[in-house]
């Protein structure tokens, strides 16, 4: 091979490094080994999950905490289809994820001759849930394809991007020139709409701000805006922790009556970077979210603005750009409209609205937060997580996220927590998972050990799928299929070399958390909903 010439696999690694990728998740196979050429000599860390779905969930957790795209490398066929669930979760929650897969040799594609790992149309299948799916047929297209991929991952509504490379292309030569990393500013509100919103802000006396996951990077500006308007700030699940402890913060679900009352009484509602989807705004599916006629919606995705609810003003802009421009227009004077009192009243009413069991579970979440300041809680679909989605004030930005939103993939938490820990090794990461959900991803305990990820696996054990059992009972359906027998999690942890403890009482939780946080790697704590004293009201 001529000097300066690289294989596609080697060039791919250089392009990833040039785009600030420092970690990739994947399980190598004979269909992808050429993509690994050059990886060992790079500065990129490779993390091996026990299942490709885990690779996707790890990339998801890594992306949410780091703010950078999570990257997976998986084999063609089953490796890629195993990753689909994680990609769907990332799509629904707008998480940037780059999935690089193999595909069979170019001459075999679409012929149906029974090639190993063959799918009828792998790229066509992936195009249904990816922002982009591309088959690299010509090695010289690699730089342009990767540039387009990273543009999508960094601009517009985030989500998964898929690139597949035929096995006969991976080892072909390519001359790699300078690698560009474009600067992206994002869409911006037009001046007429901006002035209209500024007037609305100046005239409002009962303004409220709604923040979704798209508002995370604009948090400092939003805090200034809220204080100038004296407006309570309601945070959805993926925005929790943006304004921890702030007197204007309302860390409660818009599905609750108290929050809906706050919004219906407002004379201006600014909805910033929120999809306004069912899992945040109508968890109970009661169709009770109020029609807000004085709604201003701001979203980076123009298509999302058209899906409703319709705002009086719909602004296609990044939240950062809109907030910066709006602050320049409304001036620096702070209004005084009783915003903190309205926020406090809503917080108290929202918490009181929940049943005793949920309030007890929220107390446990707050114990975790207060025992481990600055911790990140990564949740699976389990009862304590549902309670926290209704009401929980996370102690930091990106300090609370879970799969009980959007796509709702069970088994998300363990692998996503590993990704989160690798993205921020200085943080205490707690994976809050149920006995049912952990069994979906049980082997990832070994992945955490291999990676040295300091994850505390906090298992909420109720001997089955209790949320579904209760749902059946409430609808006069005989519970069936909801009692899968859990293993002895302490023995499983011991088999993987993790220290583990089962709590007799919730009062032991702070001591157990502190002990776990001092270990060099992962650990496990089990709370049994029916046997651990204080786990339920």
XYZ file of C-alpha atoms in Angstrom:
537
model
C 0.000 0.000 0.000
C 1.408 3.376 -1.036
C 2.678 5.863 1.539
C -0.151 8.050 2.850
C -2.726 5.454 1.816
C -4.882 3.805 4.475
C -7.574 1.190 4.562
C -11.166 2.289 5.005
C -11.028 0.864 8.536
C -7.949 2.895 9.445
C -9.351 6.054 7.870
C -12.600 5.602 9.774
C -10.725 5.568 13.085
C -8.867 8.778 12.158
C -12.134 10.496 11.215
C -13.730 9.469 14.512
C -10.749 10.846 16.452
C -10.875 14.105 14.503
C -14.525 14.440 15.538
C -13.675 14.163 19.251
C -14.760 10.536 19.637
C -12.884 9.013 22.564
C -14.997 5.911 23.269
C -16.748 3.328 21.080
C -18.956 0.422 22.125
C -19.157 -2.835 20.233
C -18.602 -6.560 19.882
C -16.124 -7.394 17.101
C -16.856 -10.151 14.620
C -15.431 -11.491 11.381
C -17.659 -9.031 9.499
C -16.131 -5.986 11.233
C -12.516 -6.828 12.113
C -11.226 -4.581 9.309
C -12.999 -1.664 10.977
C -10.860 -2.361 14.039
C -7.632 -1.950 12.075
C -5.920 1.058 13.620
C -8.199 1.215 16.671
C -5.639 -0.283 19.035
C -3.083 2.368 18.075
C -5.547 5.227 18.476
C -6.641 7.207 21.519
C -10.151 5.758 21.278
C -11.250 3.410 24.041
C -13.166 0.302 22.986
C -15.747 -1.040 25.448
C -17.215 -4.510 24.942
C -20.777 -5.140 26.149
C -22.254 -8.617 26.504
C -24.916 -7.923 23.857
C -25.183 -5.419 21.014
C -28.319 -3.956 22.567
C -26.070 -3.099 25.500
C -23.675 -1.362 23.102
C -26.516 0.887 21.968
C -27.713 1.625 25.494
C -24.138 2.353 26.606
C -23.758 4.792 23.713
C -27.065 6.401 24.738
C -25.983 6.921 28.357
C -22.576 8.159 27.247
C -24.168 10.696 24.882
C -26.631 12.040 27.454
C -23.914 12.736 30.019
C -21.093 13.860 27.712
C -23.241 15.834 25.272
C -21.301 14.143 22.428
C -22.536 11.424 20.053
C -22.307 7.877 21.378
C -20.685 5.496 18.873
C -21.306 1.775 18.279
C -19.544 -0.659 15.928
C -21.556 -3.848 15.293
C -21.589 -6.697 12.805
C -24.038 -7.012 9.962
C -27.373 -8.807 10.448
C -27.961 -9.906 14.063
C -25.444 -7.453 15.518
C -27.296 -4.589 13.919
C -30.803 -5.880 14.633
C -29.797 -6.378 18.267
C -28.998 -2.651 18.340
C -32.354 -1.549 16.917
C -34.144 -1.257 20.279
C -31.454 1.074 21.594
C -31.605 3.127 18.406
C -35.382 3.462 18.756
C -34.981 4.695 22.338
C -32.388 7.214 21.142
C -34.680 8.353 18.328
C -37.607 8.979 20.672
C -35.472 10.830 23.228
C -33.417 12.780 20.624
C -30.082 11.265 21.671
C -27.182 11.475 19.151
C -25.948 7.961 18.343
C -23.689 6.842 15.493
C -24.049 3.160 14.589
C -21.420 1.794 12.198
C -22.136 -1.702 10.961
C -20.874 -4.155 8.446
C -22.939 -5.479 5.560
C -22.247 -8.315 3.142
C -20.074 -7.879 0.048
C -21.393 -5.538 -2.628
C -21.909 -8.247 -5.256
C -24.181 -10.235 -2.903
C -26.510 -7.450 -1.748
C -30.173 -8.009 -2.529
C -29.633 -11.414 -4.149
C -31.107 -13.592 -1.404
C -28.537 -16.365 -1.816
C -28.246 -17.183 1.870
C -25.115 -15.253 2.783
C -24.133 -15.362 6.456
C -26.022 -12.672 8.426
C -27.959 -11.667 5.299
C -31.027 -9.430 5.449
C -33.256 -8.650 2.455
C -32.534 -4.901 2.665
C -30.515 -3.971 5.728
C -30.149 -0.282 4.862
C -33.819 0.048 3.983
C -34.775 -1.444 7.332
C -32.516 0.952 9.238
C -33.757 3.978 7.300
C -37.105 3.665 9.100
C -35.623 4.643 12.478
C -32.415 6.527 11.667
C -31.957 10.163 10.702
C -29.752 8.801 7.943
C -28.766 5.333 6.742
C -26.035 5.053 4.123
C -24.244 2.159 2.408
C -20.621 3.016 1.623
C -20.100 1.463 -1.823
C -17.136 3.652 -2.832
C -14.299 4.034 -0.271
C -13.503 7.526 -1.543
C -16.930 8.688 -0.316
C -16.011 7.943 3.316
C -14.931 11.502 4.331
C -18.038 13.108 2.823
C -20.372 10.499 4.316
C -18.838 10.877 7.765
C -19.000 14.678 7.540
C -22.699 14.455 6.715
C -23.228 12.016 9.584
C -21.626 14.320 12.152
C -23.538 17.313 10.798
C -26.785 15.442 11.512
C -25.560 14.333 14.935
C -24.743 17.909 15.937
C -27.537 19.911 14.328
C -31.319 19.753 14.173
C -33.170 17.251 16.296
C -30.645 14.664 17.439
C -31.063 10.941 16.946
C -29.386 7.810 15.572
C -27.381 7.762 12.336
C -26.429 4.497 10.617
C -23.562 3.844 8.220
C -22.953 0.362 6.831
C -19.739 -0.701 5.120
C -19.629 -3.836 2.923
C -17.003 -6.331 4.047
C -15.218 -6.079 0.709
C -14.930 -2.289 1.099
C -13.535 -2.199 4.641
C -10.003 -3.157 3.617
C -9.817 -1.137 0.405
C -7.254 1.674 0.158
C -8.172 5.326 0.516
C -6.079 8.485 0.505
C -7.331 10.562 3.408
C -6.897 14.314 3.131
C -7.534 16.981 5.793
C -10.552 16.180 7.958
C -13.004 19.041 8.415
C -15.171 19.599 11.466
C -17.710 22.276 10.513
C -19.001 24.925 12.927
C -22.752 24.722 13.410
C -24.880 27.587 14.697
C -28.400 26.208 14.180
C -31.638 27.957 13.151
C -32.596 31.342 14.582
C -35.877 33.181 15.162
C -36.776 35.898 12.655
C -36.724 39.455 13.993
C -40.484 40.003 13.659
C -41.364 36.947 15.744
C -38.630 37.792 18.245
C -40.038 41.266 18.829
C -43.536 39.791 19.202
C -42.317 37.343 21.866
C -40.386 40.109 23.650
C -43.561 42.200 23.925
C -45.477 39.191 25.261
C -42.786 38.656 27.877
C -42.828 42.286 28.974
C -46.622 42.331 29.273
C -47.004 38.965 31.038
C -47.679 38.900 34.775
C -48.145 35.124 35.164
C -45.578 33.663 32.748
C -44.444 30.025 32.975
C -41.489 28.378 31.223
C -41.595 24.727 30.129
C -38.190 23.080 29.579
C -37.540 19.819 27.754
C -34.351 17.948 26.957
C -33.629 20.375 24.121
C -33.131 23.147 26.677
C -30.219 21.554 28.549
C -27.382 23.529 26.987
C -29.318 26.791 27.371
C -29.830 26.418 31.130
C -27.802 29.489 32.244
C -29.696 31.803 29.908
C -33.069 30.280 30.803
C -32.385 30.883 34.498
C -31.703 34.576 33.780
C -34.844 34.785 31.621
C -37.000 33.152 34.315
C -35.707 35.569 36.954
C -36.389 38.583 34.729
C -39.948 37.376 34.043
C -40.394 36.024 37.585
C -41.681 32.882 35.908
C -41.849 29.367 37.391
C -39.863 26.800 35.372
C -41.438 23.363 34.827
C -38.920 20.689 33.798
C -39.838 17.500 31.960
C -38.071 14.201 32.686
C -35.090 14.812 30.398
C -34.586 18.338 31.764
C -34.620 17.504 35.475
C -31.758 18.971 37.429
C -31.416 22.094 35.280
C -32.475 24.349 38.147
C -31.929 22.232 41.260
C -33.128 24.004 44.378
C -34.023 27.233 42.568
C -37.095 28.938 44.072
C -38.693 29.183 40.603
C -38.121 25.498 39.783
C -41.038 23.063 39.508
C -39.488 19.592 39.007
C -42.868 17.935 38.434
C -44.655 16.320 35.528
C -47.095 18.319 33.389
C -49.311 15.246 33.744
C -50.149 16.317 37.301
C -53.206 18.463 38.010
C -51.204 21.001 40.002
C -48.831 21.677 37.101
C -51.700 21.800 34.617
C -53.416 24.362 36.827
C -50.255 26.485 36.868
C -50.147 26.364 33.057
C -53.834 27.026 32.514
C -53.667 30.123 34.756
C -50.600 31.518 32.974
C -50.915 34.450 30.598
C -47.791 33.287 28.729
C -46.227 29.827 28.419
C -42.799 29.523 26.805
C -42.212 25.876 25.776
C -38.482 25.479 25.128
C -37.080 22.371 23.473
C -39.848 20.025 24.532
C -41.606 17.514 22.303
C -44.733 17.844 24.459
C -45.259 14.112 24.080
C -47.522 11.731 25.970
C -44.906 10.317 28.367
C -44.314 13.772 29.837
C -47.617 15.565 29.372
C -50.193 12.772 29.689
C -48.594 9.872 31.569
C -51.969 8.623 32.788
C -53.500 8.984 29.326
C -56.445 10.932 30.719
C -56.454 13.495 27.878
C -56.574 16.220 30.512
C -53.732 18.471 29.393
C -55.229 21.939 28.956
C -55.404 23.863 25.703
C -52.968 26.774 26.109
C -53.885 29.613 23.807
C -50.984 31.850 24.855
C -48.359 29.203 24.041
C -45.002 30.050 22.439
C -43.206 26.925 21.221
C -39.498 26.922 20.422
C -37.968 23.854 18.803
C -34.954 22.987 16.688
C -37.184 20.635 14.652
C -39.666 22.442 12.410
C -41.606 19.211 11.855
C -42.170 18.841 15.601
C -43.687 22.311 15.764
C -46.238 21.207 13.166
C -47.252 18.090 15.120
C -48.910 20.000 17.925
C -49.960 21.280 20.248
C -50.095 24.381 18.109
C -48.542 27.464 19.616
C -49.784 30.996 19.221
C -46.214 31.552 18.057
C -44.108 28.680 16.686
C -40.392 29.400 16.505
C -37.923 27.288 14.548
C -34.745 27.961 16.496
C -32.266 26.435 18.867
C -33.208 27.238 22.436
C -29.794 28.837 22.976
C -30.249 31.247 20.077
C -33.794 32.194 21.036
C -32.961 32.775 24.705
C -29.843 34.822 23.900
C -31.760 37.000 21.448
C -34.731 37.395 23.761
C -32.567 38.473 26.691
C -31.092 41.197 24.510
C -34.557 42.492 23.638
C -36.311 42.514 27.026
C -33.620 44.294 29.007
C -32.173 43.497 32.418
C -34.927 44.596 34.790
C -36.427 41.869 36.977
C -40.203 41.690 37.286
C -41.984 40.927 40.556
C -45.099 38.841 39.970
C -45.020 36.316 42.811
C -43.294 33.686 40.693
C -41.522 31.965 43.590
C -44.781 31.738 45.546
C -46.587 30.241 42.554
C -43.763 27.736 42.077
C -43.765 26.748 45.758
C -47.540 26.302 45.776
C -47.306 24.094 42.680
C -44.467 22.007 44.127
C -46.392 21.320 47.317
C -49.653 20.579 45.503
C -47.938 18.305 42.974
C -46.230 16.236 45.664
C -49.396 16.021 47.746
C -51.245 14.754 44.679
C -49.196 11.554 44.659
C -50.101 8.538 46.777
C -48.135 7.546 49.881
C -46.216 4.821 48.046
C -44.912 7.240 45.419
C -43.968 9.833 48.021
C -42.024 7.165 49.895
C -40.170 6.242 46.700
C -39.388 9.902 46.014
C -37.980 10.178 49.549
C -35.616 7.322 48.642
C -34.525 9.115 45.461
C -33.814 12.224 47.484
C -31.797 10.147 49.960
C -29.623 8.961 47.071
C -29.224 12.524 45.795
C -28.348 13.951 49.198
C -25.997 11.112 50.174
C -24.076 11.300 46.897
C -24.026 15.004 45.904
C -23.737 15.498 42.166
C -24.746 11.912 41.445
C -26.364 10.700 38.220
C -29.365 8.389 38.524
C -29.968 6.306 35.412
C -33.308 4.527 35.546
C -34.977 1.559 33.985
C -38.724 1.061 33.806
C -39.394 0.347 37.461
C -41.767 1.699 40.082
C -39.427 4.093 41.879
C -38.443 5.549 38.511
C -42.086 6.133 37.576
C -42.498 8.006 40.846
C -39.436 10.146 40.106
C -40.736 10.989 36.654
C -43.812 12.429 38.327
C -41.759 14.413 40.857
C -38.023 14.537 41.536
C -35.509 17.377 41.692
C -32.230 15.958 40.403
C -29.120 17.447 41.987
C -27.335 18.304 38.744
C -27.778 18.830 35.016
C -28.001 15.469 33.208
C -28.488 13.890 36.616
C -31.752 12.044 35.912
C -32.735 10.082 32.823
C -34.390 6.747 32.167
C -36.185 4.529 29.676
C -39.652 5.110 31.119
C -40.161 7.867 28.536
C -40.629 7.824 24.788
C -39.862 4.311 23.554
C -39.846 2.784 27.035
C -37.298 -0.011 26.515
C -36.998 -2.377 29.476
C -33.413 -3.356 30.291
C -32.068 0.085 29.362
C -30.704 1.132 32.744
C -27.701 -1.157 33.411
C -25.910 -0.532 30.127
C -26.865 3.157 29.934
C -25.441 3.656 33.425
C -22.132 2.154 32.288
C -22.027 4.629 29.398
C -22.849 7.472 31.781
C -20.061 6.471 34.152
C -17.494 6.295 31.356
C -18.594 9.742 30.151
C -18.072 11.253 33.623
C -15.842 9.013 35.785
C -15.823 11.654 38.541
C -19.575 11.301 39.172
C -21.307 8.725 41.328
C -23.621 6.851 38.965
C -26.572 4.931 40.360
C -28.485 2.540 38.112
C -32.011 2.243 39.513
C -33.426 -0.940 38.000
C -36.107 -3.465 38.851
C -35.602 -7.193 39.211
C -37.427 -7.707 35.924
C -35.517 -5.064 33.998
C -32.123 -6.147 35.325
C -32.752 -9.673 34.054
C -33.066 -8.232 30.534
C -29.449 -7.018 30.828
C -28.032 -9.077 33.682
C -24.783 -9.916 31.887
C -23.868 -6.227 31.641
C -22.760 -6.487 35.276
C -19.731 -8.213 33.786
C -19.285 -5.401 31.262
C -19.249 -2.879 34.103
C -16.573 -4.902 35.858
C -14.439 -5.189 32.711
C -14.723 -1.441 32.018
C -14.071 -0.449 35.629
C -17.263 1.594 35.572
C -18.121 2.839 39.068
C -21.814 2.109 38.807
C -23.925 1.334 41.859
C -26.626 -1.066 40.663
C -29.559 -0.359 42.972
C -32.036 -3.189 42.416
C -35.673 -2.479 43.276
C -36.898 -6.041 43.760
C -40.628 -6.804 43.912
C -40.457 -10.378 42.597
C -41.879 -9.686 39.173
C -43.532 -7.068 37.028
C -45.573 -5.443 39.774
C -46.544 -2.355 37.790
C -48.147 -4.565 35.111
C -49.729 -6.808 37.752
C -51.375 -3.794 39.388
C -52.529 -2.518 35.994
C -54.207 -5.872 35.342
C -55.881 -5.914 38.751
C -57.176 -2.360 38.300
C -58.892 -3.516 35.094
C -60.310 -6.718 36.573
C -57.903 -8.929 34.625
C -56.436 -11.956 36.373
C -52.667 -11.326 36.602
C -50.810 -13.702 34.330
C -47.171 -13.777 33.245
C -46.092 -11.148 35.761
C -44.151 -13.275 38.269
C -40.828 -14.280 36.681
C -38.741 -15.662 39.527
C -35.729 -13.410 40.153
C -32.323 -14.923 40.929
C -30.406 -14.276 44.096
C -28.842 -11.018 42.945
C -26.174 -11.092 45.623
C -24.920 -14.436 44.320
C -25.021 -13.154 40.742
C -23.039 -10.084 41.786
C -20.518 -12.275 43.572
C -20.131 -14.410 40.437
C -19.134 -11.285 38.518
C -16.872 -10.079 41.326
C -19.083 -7.217 42.505
C -19.499 -6.411 46.201
C -23.182 -6.568 47.081
C -25.539 -6.041 50.006
C -29.238 -6.579 50.644
C -30.844 -3.953 52.883
C -32.973 -4.939 55.853
C -34.199 -1.353 56.245
C -34.147 1.792 54.128
C -32.350 3.527 56.984
C -29.267 1.511 55.931
C -29.257 3.054 52.449
C -26.966 6.069 53.071
C -24.273 3.904 54.662
C -24.531 1.350 51.837
C -24.299 4.061 49.167
C -21.245 5.652 50.751
C -19.513 2.292 51.050
C -20.324 1.466 47.423
C -19.070 4.850 46.230
C -15.665 4.112 47.743
C -15.104 0.926 45.713
C -12.908 0.987 42.611
C -15.536 -0.554 40.345
C -19.207 -1.516 40.205
C -21.260 -2.726 43.150
C -24.826 -3.807 43.868
C -27.402 -2.897 46.511
C -30.751 -4.675 46.700
C -33.920 -3.140 48.121
C -36.839 -5.510 48.374
C -40.121 -3.659 48.117
C -41.890 -6.068 50.470
C -39.075 -7.105 52.829
C -36.891 -4.008 53.239
C -38.432 -1.957 56.044
C -39.382 1.515 54.927
C -39.348 0.709 51.182
C -43.066 1.392 51.017
C -45.344 3.597 53.062
